[in-house]
């Protein structure tokens, strides 16, 4: 979402004369778009600010000016602390106000050189920024993000999102479809619909008559000419309705991969996390998805060491992982976040060394599963969307339908196209193989998704 937001900030700033540059060294403005989800991410902001302060000084000594801004969820949650710890920061704003950037920049410009501009905008405005953002200026390339939903009303006890991004909001379908059309016209072959809680999306239908759910929206986006692939992330198990799950069996462009965080396999911990589902509910969703799309690959987020987590709770998480069989996953040590209920469960915090041990065991199991999943691809042919140059010259890197990273020897002319690759080698986090057809015979737009 931050990658998407940063691209939209560039769109907002283009009309007032700013364009993105490669590095911060000589920039007229530097915006740090920040994440507050775990302590590590938030701490990075302050170390990065120290580095930028030196660049700002150097530029001032040459008679220039660098506007320094902190955007995103750290700005939202820690505006006062930023002001205290880094008074040389000119602007602090949150994820819901960046459509006001031109006005903020004008105010920063008007401040006397060397003075602290002190611009703060971390309110949750009544208006939606989506009604004020200009159309996308720059192409996102072959694989594009499109925010359809933001914020969250779930209030999991460990999570800052409902406080930093605000309450759940669904964009109307009409604006989403128009943006999808523009992304495709700009070269996107793959679109990923984004939301903190994307499957809770329930936006106004294009004709204004009633509301759609995400399954209906995916069907409408899939019908747009020129789109090869469709994905969505991130979903909450409680919002996986039958229409959305059925869409996986019906829409050819909808990739057979779902990121479906469970966080824990223990009902006791899930209740303490206020996840509003039990382990069995999650497994039912997984089974139902597999009914509609037997080859669907699953991914998840896990938190180890949530306050009060015992060895038995952790064993339940390991058992759930064994039962599901993941293609990939993200896992984290529980990180207490200021202002969230779990951070106040002082008496029950799990010791650091226990967290470390549990995370290592969990990641070892997930890595084994990922390697097994990748090995099963060896010998099959997969359609790969090449979206970047590979590590070696003459190589491209892309994604399989199941989100695996795939390397293959291919010329730069294949960049941005779908191509069939026969998989020859599997590592824990990537595959490699060779193209099945020479360049002349490949029609990128007509290539079929092969999900052997
Ligand atoms: N500590 C550790 N992990 C967290 N996440 C969210 N909040 C915390 C926290 N306080 C993880 C969850 C979520 C992912 C985006 O980040 O697993 O799904
Ligand atoms: Fe955070 Fe996701 Fe829970 Fe919402 S559903 S509070 S975004 S973890």
GROMACS .gro file of C-alpha atoms and ligand atoms in nm:
model
  478
    1UNK     CA    1   0.000   0.000   0.000
    2UNK     CA    2   0.287   0.237   0.072
    3UNK     CA    3   0.435   0.171  -0.273
    4UNK     CA    4   0.097   0.261  -0.421
    5UNK     CA    5   0.059   0.569  -0.200
    6UNK     CA    6   0.407   0.691  -0.295
    7UNK     CA    7   0.318   0.669  -0.665
    8UNK     CA    8   0.001   0.868  -0.594
    9UNK     CA    9   0.199   1.132  -0.403
   10UNK     CA   10   0.415   1.174  -0.712
   11UNK     CA   11   0.091   1.221  -0.913
   12UNK     CA   12  -0.031   1.491  -0.674
   13UNK     CA   13   0.302   1.673  -0.687
   14UNK     CA   14   0.349   1.665  -1.065
   15UNK     CA   15   0.118   1.965  -1.135
   16UNK     CA   16   0.315   2.180  -0.887
   17UNK     CA   17   0.644   2.103  -1.057
   18UNK     CA   18   0.793   1.804  -0.878
   19UNK     CA   19   0.904   1.484  -1.047
   20UNK     CA   20   1.061   1.174  -0.890
   21UNK     CA   21   1.443   1.153  -0.896
   22UNK     CA   22   1.673   0.858  -0.829
   23UNK     CA   23   1.827   0.955  -0.498
   24UNK     CA   24   1.779   1.209  -0.218
   25UNK     CA   25   2.126   1.372  -0.247
   26UNK     CA   26   2.026   1.686  -0.434
   27UNK     CA   27   1.646   1.663  -0.417
   28UNK     CA   28   1.430   1.971  -0.354
   29UNK     CA   29   1.200   1.759  -0.140
   30UNK     CA   30   1.238   1.422   0.029
   31UNK     CA   31   0.930   1.238   0.153
   32UNK     CA   32   0.982   0.937   0.377
   33UNK     CA   33   0.671   0.725   0.339
   34UNK     CA   34   0.670   0.522   0.656
   35UNK     CA   35   0.533   0.207   0.818
   36UNK     CA   36   0.431   0.173   1.181
   37UNK     CA   37   0.324  -0.191   1.184
   38UNK     CA   38   0.617  -0.317   1.394
   39UNK     CA   39   0.870  -0.136   1.609
   40UNK     CA   40   1.157  -0.217   1.374
   41UNK     CA   41   0.987  -0.046   1.081
   42UNK     CA   42   0.908   0.263   1.289
   43UNK     CA   43   1.261   0.290   1.434
   44UNK     CA   44   1.411   0.291   1.084
   45UNK     CA   45   1.246   0.628   1.027
   46UNK     CA   46   1.454   0.805   1.289
   47UNK     CA   47   1.785   0.660   1.169
   48UNK     CA   48   1.696   0.754   0.811
   49UNK     CA   49   1.603   1.107   0.922
   50UNK     CA   50   1.948   1.154   1.074
   51UNK     CA   51   2.105   1.077   0.736
   52UNK     CA   52   1.868   1.311   0.552
   53UNK     CA   53   1.937   1.592   0.798
   54UNK     CA   54   2.301   1.594   0.680
   55UNK     CA   55   2.190   1.617   0.314
   56UNK     CA   56   1.950   1.898   0.400
   57UNK     CA   57   2.230   2.091   0.573
   58UNK     CA   58   2.469   2.039   0.286
   59UNK     CA   59   2.211   2.169   0.041
   60UNK     CA   60   2.142   2.474   0.261
   61UNK     CA   61   2.516   2.551   0.273
   62UNK     CA   62   2.513   2.568  -0.106
   63UNK     CA   63   2.223   2.812  -0.085
   64UNK     CA   64   1.961   2.554  -0.177
   65UNK     CA   65   1.661   2.419   0.006
   66UNK     CA   66   1.544   2.066   0.078
   67UNK     CA   67   1.194   2.018   0.214
   68UNK     CA   68   1.195   1.715   0.442
   69UNK     CA   69   0.866   1.533   0.499
   70UNK     CA   70   0.753   1.229   0.696
   71UNK     CA   71   0.444   1.069   0.544
   72UNK     CA   72   0.251   0.754   0.626
   73UNK     CA   73   0.166   0.577   0.946
   74UNK     CA   74   0.468   0.685   1.155
   75UNK     CA   75   0.376   1.043   1.072
   76UNK     CA   76   0.017   0.970   1.174
   77UNK     CA   77   0.105   0.798   1.502
   78UNK     CA   78   0.420   0.979   1.611
   79UNK     CA   79   0.384   1.336   1.483
   80UNK     CA   80   0.463   1.487   1.822
   81UNK     CA   81   0.766   1.264   1.874
   82UNK     CA   82   0.901   1.352   1.530
   83UNK     CA   83   0.862   1.720   1.611
   84UNK     CA   84   1.054   1.670   1.937
   85UNK     CA   85   1.326   1.436   1.809
   86UNK     CA   86   1.367   1.580   1.459
   87UNK     CA   87   1.259   1.947   1.454
   88UNK     CA   88   1.432   1.993   1.115
   89UNK     CA   89   1.148   1.796   0.954
   90UNK     CA   90   0.931   2.044   0.762
   91UNK     CA   91   0.614   1.843   0.707
   92UNK     CA   92   0.443   1.554   0.881
   93UNK     CA   93   0.128   1.402   0.737
   94UNK     CA   94  -0.063   1.074   0.752
   95UNK     CA   95  -0.197   0.833   0.491
   96UNK     CA   96  -0.532   1.011   0.451
   97UNK     CA   97  -0.420   1.369   0.379
   98UNK     CA   98  -0.160   1.350   0.104
   99UNK     CA   99  -0.406   1.490  -0.151
  100UNK     CA  100  -0.338   1.821   0.031
  101UNK     CA  101   0.033   1.809  -0.056
  102UNK     CA  102   0.030   2.104  -0.299
  103UNK     CA  103  -0.105   2.328  -0.023
  104UNK     CA  104   0.144   2.191   0.231
  105UNK     CA  105   0.431   2.248  -0.013
  106UNK     CA  106   0.320   2.607  -0.077
  107UNK     CA  107   0.320   2.671   0.299
  108UNK     CA  108   0.665   2.511   0.338
  109UNK     CA  109   0.796   2.725   0.050
  110UNK     CA  110   0.659   3.037   0.216
  111UNK     CA  111   0.845   2.970   0.542
  112UNK     CA  112   1.172   3.165   0.574
  113UNK     CA  113   1.481   2.970   0.470
  114UNK     CA  114   1.633   2.789   0.766
  115UNK     CA  115   1.318   2.817   0.977
  116UNK     CA  116   1.125   2.512   1.086
  117UNK     CA  117   0.817   2.511   0.859
  118UNK     CA  118   0.628   2.298   1.112
  119UNK     CA  119   0.347   2.173   0.891
  120UNK     CA  120   0.134   1.899   1.043
  121UNK     CA  121  -0.166   1.735   0.884
  122UNK     CA  122  -0.258   1.412   1.055
  123UNK     CA  123  -0.632   1.449   1.080
  124UNK     CA  124  -0.878   1.202   0.933
  125UNK     CA  125  -1.059   1.437   0.695
  126UNK     CA  126  -1.428   1.405   0.620
  127UNK     CA  127  -1.350   1.397   0.248
  128UNK     CA  128  -1.194   1.092   0.081
  129UNK     CA  129  -0.855   1.158  -0.075
  130UNK     CA  130  -0.962   0.944  -0.372
  131UNK     CA  131  -1.207   1.220  -0.470
  132UNK     CA  132  -0.919   1.467  -0.492
  133UNK     CA  133  -0.626   1.271  -0.631
  134UNK     CA  134  -0.546   1.347  -0.996
  135UNK     CA  135  -0.540   1.068  -1.255
  136UNK     CA  136  -0.222   0.860  -1.246
  137UNK     CA  137   0.061   1.043  -1.425
  138UNK     CA  138   0.329   0.778  -1.442
  139UNK     CA  139   0.289   0.420  -1.557
  140UNK     CA  140   0.340   0.163  -1.281
  141UNK     CA  141   0.466  -0.078  -1.545
  142UNK     CA  142   0.350  -0.426  -1.627
  143UNK     CA  143   0.240  -0.517  -1.275
  144UNK     CA  144   0.033  -0.247  -1.109
  145UNK     CA  145  -0.131  -0.187  -0.773
  146UNK     CA  146  -0.476  -0.040  -0.736
  147UNK     CA  147  -0.608   0.056  -0.390
  148UNK     CA  148  -0.977  -0.033  -0.362
  149UNK     CA  149  -1.014  -0.033   0.014
  150UNK     CA  150  -0.836   0.124   0.305
  151UNK     CA  151  -0.836   0.114   0.679
  152UNK     CA  152  -0.983  -0.143   0.910
  153UNK     CA  153  -1.260  -0.182   1.170
  154UNK     CA  154  -1.143  -0.516   1.306
  155UNK     CA  155  -0.922  -0.393   1.591
  156UNK     CA  156  -0.702  -0.697   1.636
  157UNK     CA  157  -0.542  -0.626   1.973
  158UNK     CA  158  -0.183  -0.622   1.837
  159UNK     CA  159  -0.243  -0.398   1.536
  160UNK     CA  160  -0.203  -0.025   1.477
  161UNK     CA  161  -0.381  -0.016   1.140
  162UNK     CA  162  -0.727   0.094   1.264
  163UNK     CA  163  -0.556   0.385   1.444
  164UNK     CA  164  -0.312   0.490   1.171
  165UNK     CA  165  -0.503   0.423   0.848
  166UNK     CA  166  -0.839   0.487   1.011
  167UNK     CA  167  -1.174   0.313   0.969
  168UNK     CA  168  -1.271   0.086   0.685
  169UNK     CA  169  -1.343   0.263   0.358
  170UNK     CA  170  -1.442   0.116   0.020
  171UNK     CA  171  -1.391   0.314  -0.300
  172UNK     CA  172  -1.688   0.314  -0.541
  173UNK     CA  173  -1.656   0.057  -0.823
  174UNK     CA  174  -1.683   0.319  -1.099
  175UNK     CA  175  -1.363   0.498  -1.001
  176UNK     CA  176  -1.181   0.167  -0.953
  177UNK     CA  177  -1.277   0.043  -1.301
  178UNK     CA  178  -1.174   0.374  -1.458
  179UNK     CA  179  -0.836   0.354  -1.282
  180UNK     CA  180  -0.794  -0.010  -1.392
  181UNK     CA  181  -0.859   0.091  -1.755
  182UNK     CA  182  -0.596   0.364  -1.732
  183UNK     CA  183  -0.343   0.127  -1.576
  184UNK     CA  184  -0.399  -0.121  -1.861
  185UNK     CA  185  -0.366   0.157  -2.117
  186UNK     CA  186  -0.039   0.250  -1.943
  187UNK     CA  187   0.100  -0.102  -1.993
  188UNK     CA  188  -0.025  -0.304  -1.696
  189UNK     CA  189  -0.086  -0.673  -1.772
  190UNK     CA  190  -0.138  -0.758  -1.407
  191UNK     CA  191  -0.337  -0.564  -1.148
  192UNK     CA  192  -0.333  -0.631  -0.775
  193UNK     CA  193  -0.631  -0.487  -0.591
  194UNK     CA  194  -0.513  -0.354  -0.257
  195UNK     CA  195  -0.663  -0.301   0.083
  196UNK     CA  196  -0.563  -0.354   0.444
  197UNK     CA  197  -0.875  -0.568   0.457
  198UNK     CA  198  -0.942  -0.600   0.087
  199UNK     CA  199  -1.210  -0.870   0.100
  200UNK     CA  200  -1.422  -0.649   0.327
  201UNK     CA  201  -1.457  -0.421   0.022
  202UNK     CA  202  -1.820  -0.335  -0.040
  203UNK     CA  203  -1.822  -0.039  -0.276
  204UNK     CA  204  -2.101   0.140  -0.454
  205UNK     CA  205  -2.191  -0.030  -0.785
  206UNK     CA  206  -2.098   0.163  -1.104
  207UNK     CA  207  -2.458   0.261  -1.176
  208UNK     CA  208  -2.504   0.373  -0.816
  209UNK     CA  209  -2.757   0.097  -0.759
  210UNK     CA  210  -2.657  -0.082  -0.442
  211UNK     CA  211  -2.322  -0.222  -0.345
  212UNK     CA  212  -2.093  -0.487  -0.484
  213UNK     CA  213  -1.868  -0.732  -0.298
  214UNK     CA  214  -1.510  -0.809  -0.398
  215UNK     CA  215  -1.607  -1.119  -0.601
  216UNK     CA  216  -1.830  -0.904  -0.823
  217UNK     CA  217  -1.559  -0.640  -0.858
  218UNK     CA  218  -1.299  -0.899  -0.959
  219UNK     CA  219  -1.536  -1.028  -1.227
  220UNK     CA  220  -1.580  -0.676  -1.365
  221UNK     CA  221  -1.205  -0.597  -1.366
  222UNK     CA  222  -1.131  -0.934  -1.530
  223UNK     CA  223  -1.356  -0.838  -1.821
  224UNK     CA  224  -1.146  -0.536  -1.912
  225UNK     CA  225  -0.960  -0.581  -2.241
  226UNK     CA  226  -0.588  -0.637  -2.222
  227UNK     CA  227  -0.560  -0.762  -1.866
  228UNK     CA  228  -0.383  -1.097  -1.824
  229UNK     CA  229  -0.370  -1.137  -1.450
  230UNK     CA  230  -0.562  -1.030  -1.145
  231UNK     CA  231  -0.472  -1.058  -0.775
  232UNK     CA  232  -0.592  -0.907  -0.448
  233UNK     CA  233  -0.438  -0.862  -0.105
  234UNK     CA  234  -0.469  -0.869   0.200
  235UNK     CA  235  -0.772  -1.069   0.313
  236UNK     CA  236  -0.927  -1.143   0.650
  237UNK     CA  237  -1.057  -1.501   0.692
  238UNK     CA  238  -1.386  -1.370   0.836
  239UNK     CA  239  -1.464  -1.176   0.517
  240UNK     CA  240  -1.407  -1.461   0.269
  241UNK     CA  241  -1.758  -1.497   0.129
  242UNK     CA  242  -1.872  -1.771  -0.104
  243UNK     CA  243  -1.899  -1.542  -0.405
  244UNK     CA  244  -1.532  -1.443  -0.368
  245UNK     CA  245  -1.419  -1.802  -0.320
  246UNK     CA  246  -1.629  -1.915  -0.618
  247UNK     CA  247  -1.462  -1.645  -0.828
  248UNK     CA  248  -1.140  -1.846  -0.798
  249UNK     CA  249  -1.306  -2.129  -0.988
  250UNK     CA  250  -1.460  -1.903  -1.251
  251UNK     CA  251  -1.223  -1.621  -1.346
  252UNK     CA  252  -0.934  -1.738  -1.564
  253UNK     CA  253  -0.733  -1.421  -1.499
  254UNK     CA  254  -0.766  -1.451  -1.120
  255UNK     CA  255  -0.438  -1.606  -1.011
  256UNK     CA  256  -0.447  -1.923  -0.796
  257UNK     CA  257  -0.287  -1.761  -0.494
  258UNK     CA  258  -0.438  -1.610  -0.180
  259UNK     CA  259  -0.261  -1.432   0.102
  260UNK     CA  260  -0.481  -1.518   0.397
  261UNK     CA  261  -0.326  -1.429   0.733
  262UNK     CA  262  -0.422  -1.649   1.027
  263UNK     CA  263  -0.169  -1.509   1.282
  264UNK     CA  264  -0.204  -1.807   1.520
  265UNK     CA  265  -0.343  -2.161   1.527
  266UNK     CA  266  -0.454  -2.142   1.890
  267UNK     CA  267  -0.817  -2.052   1.962
  268UNK     CA  268  -0.715  -1.908   2.298
  269UNK     CA  269  -0.463  -1.674   2.133
  270UNK     CA  270  -0.695  -1.593   1.842
  271UNK     CA  271  -0.956  -1.483   2.100
  272UNK     CA  272  -0.696  -1.271   2.286
  273UNK     CA  273  -0.598  -1.121   1.951
  274UNK     CA  274  -0.966  -1.037   1.885
  275UNK     CA  275  -0.936  -1.204   1.545
  276UNK     CA  276  -1.306  -1.298   1.551
  277UNK     CA  277  -1.242  -1.643   1.405
  278UNK     CA  278  -1.122  -1.978   1.535
  279UNK     CA  279  -0.865  -2.210   1.379
  280UNK     CA  280  -1.145  -2.436   1.253
  281UNK     CA  281  -1.315  -2.141   1.077
  282UNK     CA  282  -0.990  -2.065   0.897
  283UNK     CA  283  -0.945  -2.428   0.792
  284UNK     CA  284  -1.301  -2.434   0.660
  285UNK     CA  285  -1.221  -2.132   0.440
  286UNK     CA  286  -0.905  -2.302   0.314
  287UNK     CA  287  -1.097  -2.622   0.231
  288UNK     CA  288  -1.370  -2.429   0.053
  289UNK     CA  289  -1.117  -2.234  -0.155
  290UNK     CA  290  -0.961  -2.564  -0.253
  291UNK     CA  291  -1.302  -2.697  -0.356
  292UNK     CA  292  -1.334  -2.412  -0.604
  293UNK     CA  293  -0.969  -2.412  -0.710
  294UNK     CA  294  -0.789  -2.735  -0.609
  295UNK     CA  295  -0.441  -2.605  -0.700
  296UNK     CA  296  -0.477  -2.275  -0.511
  297UNK     CA  297  -0.158  -2.172  -0.330
  298UNK     CA  298  -0.185  -2.019   0.016
  299UNK     CA  299   0.021  -1.769   0.204
  300UNK     CA  300  -0.022  -1.629   0.554
  301UNK     CA  301   0.113  -1.401   0.824
  302UNK     CA  302   0.207  -1.544   1.163
  303UNK     CA  303   0.286  -1.375   1.492
  304UNK     CA  304   0.482  -1.573   1.752
  305UNK     CA  305   0.507  -1.476   2.115
  306UNK     CA  306   0.178  -1.288   2.144
  307UNK     CA  307   0.123  -1.209   2.517
  308UNK     CA  308   0.025  -1.525   2.703
  309UNK     CA  309   0.126  -1.765   2.422
  310UNK     CA  310   0.224  -2.099   2.580
  311UNK     CA  311   0.414  -2.392   2.428
  312UNK     CA  312   0.076  -2.560   2.374
  313UNK     CA  313  -0.059  -2.254   2.187
  314UNK     CA  314   0.251  -2.248   1.971
  315UNK     CA  315   0.213  -2.621   1.901
  316UNK     CA  316  -0.141  -2.543   1.774
  317UNK     CA  317   0.008  -2.293   1.529
  318UNK     CA  318   0.260  -2.550   1.406
  319UNK     CA  319  -0.021  -2.807   1.366
  320UNK     CA  320  -0.228  -2.559   1.163
  321UNK     CA  321   0.068  -2.497   0.933
  322UNK     CA  322   0.112  -2.875   0.885
  323UNK     CA  323  -0.256  -2.907   0.806
  324UNK     CA  324  -0.271  -2.622   0.552
  325UNK     CA  325   0.063  -2.658   0.371
  326UNK     CA  326   0.176  -2.309   0.267
  327UNK     CA  327   0.340  -2.199  -0.055
  328UNK     CA  328   0.499  -1.906   0.129
  329UNK     CA  329   0.443  -1.699   0.443
  330UNK     CA  330   0.558  -1.403   0.650
  331UNK     CA  331   0.626  -1.447   1.019
  332UNK     CA  332   0.709  -1.205   1.294
  333UNK     CA  333   0.789  -1.187   1.662
  334UNK     CA  334   0.512  -1.006   1.844
  335UNK     CA  335   0.609  -0.640   1.873
  336UNK     CA  336   0.419  -0.432   2.132
  337UNK     CA  337   0.274  -0.123   1.965
  338UNK     CA  338   0.191   0.185   2.171
  339UNK     CA  339  -0.182   0.240   2.207
  340UNK     CA  340  -0.288  -0.115   2.120
  341UNK     CA  341  -0.454  -0.332   2.389
  342UNK     CA  342  -0.198  -0.615   2.366
  343UNK     CA  343   0.087  -0.378   2.449
  344UNK     CA  344  -0.070  -0.331   2.794
  345UNK     CA  345  -0.084  -0.704   2.871
  346UNK     CA  346   0.231  -0.646   3.077
  347UNK     CA  347   0.217  -0.953   3.296
  348UNK     CA  348   0.188  -1.184   2.999
  349UNK     CA  349   0.463  -1.064   2.763
  350UNK     CA  350   0.665  -1.357   2.627
  351UNK     CA  351   1.044  -1.342   2.688
  352UNK     CA  352   1.254  -1.245   2.386
  353UNK     CA  353   1.450  -1.572   2.379
  354UNK     CA  354   1.126  -1.773   2.369
  355UNK     CA  355   1.005  -1.562   2.077
  356UNK     CA  356   1.337  -1.618   1.899
  357UNK     CA  357   1.318  -1.994   1.947
  358UNK     CA  358   0.957  -2.020   1.834
  359UNK     CA  359   1.015  -1.802   1.529
  360UNK     CA  360   1.311  -2.018   1.423
  361UNK     CA  361   1.106  -2.339   1.454
  362UNK     CA  362   0.810  -2.188   1.270
  363UNK     CA  363   1.025  -2.049   0.989
  364UNK     CA  364   1.207  -2.382   0.949
  365UNK     CA  365   0.872  -2.554   0.896
  366UNK     CA  366   0.747  -2.285   0.657
  367UNK     CA  367   1.074  -2.299   0.461
  368UNK     CA  368   1.040  -2.677   0.424
  369UNK     CA  369   0.687  -2.630   0.294
  370UNK     CA  370   0.794  -2.358   0.053
  371UNK     CA  371   1.078  -2.572  -0.081
  372UNK     CA  372   0.843  -2.870  -0.125
  373UNK     CA  373   0.593  -2.647  -0.305
  374UNK     CA  374   0.865  -2.511  -0.533
  375UNK     CA  375   1.011  -2.857  -0.602
  376UNK     CA  376   0.671  -2.980  -0.717
  377UNK     CA  377   0.696  -2.724  -0.999
  378UNK     CA  378   1.012  -2.877  -1.146
  379UNK     CA  379   0.936  -3.036  -1.482
  380UNK     CA  380   0.613  -2.840  -1.531
  381UNK     CA  381   0.557  -2.546  -1.766
  382UNK     CA  382   0.435  -2.222  -1.609
  383UNK     CA  383   0.332  -1.886  -1.745
  384UNK     CA  384   0.561  -1.619  -1.607
  385UNK     CA  385   0.505  -1.246  -1.616
  386UNK     CA  386   0.853  -1.099  -1.657
  387UNK     CA  387   0.851  -0.770  -1.472
  388UNK     CA  388   1.222  -0.700  -1.407
  389UNK     CA  389   1.576  -0.780  -1.515
  390UNK     CA  390   1.727  -1.084  -1.342
  391UNK     CA  391   2.040  -1.098  -1.130
  392UNK     CA  392   2.263  -1.206  -1.421
  393UNK     CA  393   2.288  -1.028  -1.755
  394UNK     CA  394   2.066  -1.193  -2.017
  395UNK     CA  395   1.824  -1.305  -1.747
  396UNK     CA  396   1.475  -1.188  -1.658
  397UNK     CA  397   1.283  -1.229  -1.335
  398UNK     CA  398   0.910  -1.274  -1.309
  399UNK     CA  399   0.630  -1.436  -1.113
  400UNK     CA  400   0.451  -1.763  -1.165
  401UNK     CA  401   0.072  -1.774  -1.122
  402UNK     CA  402   0.144  -1.893  -0.766
  403UNK     CA  403   0.363  -1.588  -0.689
  404UNK     CA  404   0.690  -1.780  -0.708
  405UNK     CA  405   0.988  -1.579  -0.830
  406UNK     CA  406   1.108  -1.734  -1.158
  407UNK     CA  407   1.441  -1.667  -1.332
  408UNK     CA  408   1.494  -1.753  -1.698
  409UNK     CA  409   1.742  -1.668  -1.971
  410UNK     CA  410   1.552  -1.423  -2.189
  411UNK     CA  411   1.621  -1.112  -2.393
  412UNK     CA  412   1.514  -0.765  -2.282
  413UNK     CA  413   1.240  -0.779  -2.550
  414UNK     CA  414   1.055  -1.021  -2.320
  415UNK     CA  415   1.043  -0.773  -2.033
  416UNK     CA  416   0.681  -0.693  -1.954
  417UNK     CA  417   0.542  -0.998  -2.131
  418UNK     CA  418   0.387  -1.328  -2.029
  419UNK     CA  419   0.594  -1.625  -2.142
  420UNK     CA  420   0.588  -1.997  -2.084
  421UNK     CA  421   0.880  -2.131  -1.884
  422UNK     CA  422   0.972  -2.495  -1.823
  423UNK     CA  423   1.091  -2.512  -1.462
  424UNK     CA  424   1.424  -2.689  -1.417
  425UNK     CA  425   1.544  -2.595  -1.069
  426UNK     CA  426   1.382  -2.509  -0.737
  427UNK     CA  427   1.532  -2.326  -0.442
  428UNK     CA  428   1.354  -2.230  -0.119
  429UNK     CA  429   1.251  -1.890  -0.251
  430UNK     CA  430   1.284  -1.903  -0.628
  431UNK     CA  431   1.258  -2.116  -0.940
  432UNK     CA  432   1.456  -2.114  -1.259
  433UNK     CA  433   1.391  -2.258  -1.601
  434UNK     CA  434   1.398  -2.195  -1.973
  435UNK     CA  435   1.151  -2.046  -2.220
  436UNK     CA  436   0.952  -2.310  -2.406
  437UNK     CA  437   0.907  -2.109  -2.726
  438UNK     CA  438   1.136  -1.878  -2.924
  439UNK     CA  439   1.050  -1.508  -2.917
  440UNK     CA  440   0.886  -1.490  -3.260
  441UNK     CA  441   0.617  -1.743  -3.172
  442UNK     CA  442   0.511  -1.581  -2.853
  443UNK     CA  443   0.213  -1.353  -2.841
  444UNK     CA  444   0.226  -1.199  -2.496
  445UNK     CA  445  -0.140  -1.106  -2.494
  446UNK     CA  446  -0.264  -1.443  -2.613
  447UNK     CA  447  -0.044  -1.653  -2.383
  448UNK     CA  448  -0.252  -1.885  -2.172
  449UNK     CA  449  -0.202  -1.926  -1.801
  450UNK     CA  450  -0.065  -2.277  -1.760
  451UNK     CA  451  -0.109  -2.406  -1.410
  452UNK     CA  452   0.022  -2.759  -1.461
  453LIG     N1  453   0.372  -0.743   1.610
  453LIG     C1  454   0.412  -0.833   1.518
  453LIG     N2  455   0.355  -0.848   1.398
  453LIG     C2  456   0.252  -0.765   1.368
  453LIG     N3  457   0.176  -0.756   1.258
  453LIG     C3  458   0.086  -0.657   1.276
  453LIG     N4  459   0.103  -0.602   1.398
  453LIG     C4  460   0.206  -0.668   1.457
  453LIG     C5  461   0.269  -0.658   1.583
  453LIG     N5  462   0.229  -0.570   1.674
  453LIG     C6  463   0.189  -0.846   1.144
  453LIG     C7  464   0.063  -0.928   1.125
  453LIG     C8  465   0.001  -0.865   1.003
  453LIG     C9  466   0.123  -0.819   0.927
  453LIG    C10  467   0.099  -0.717   0.823
  453LIG     O1  468   0.208  -0.769   1.027
  453LIG     O2  469   0.100  -1.062   1.101
  453LIG     O3  470  -0.079  -0.955   0.930
  454LIG    FE1  471  -0.477  -0.510   1.164
  454LIG    FE2  472  -0.554  -0.686   0.974
  454LIG    FE3  473  -0.651  -0.705   1.227
  454LIG    FE4  474  -0.728  -0.502   1.068
  454LIG     S1  475  -0.770  -0.725   1.034
  454LIG     S2  476  -0.669  -0.486   1.284
  454LIG     S3  477  -0.540  -0.460   0.953
  454LIG     S4  478  -0.436  -0.734   1.158
   0.00000   0.00000   0.00000
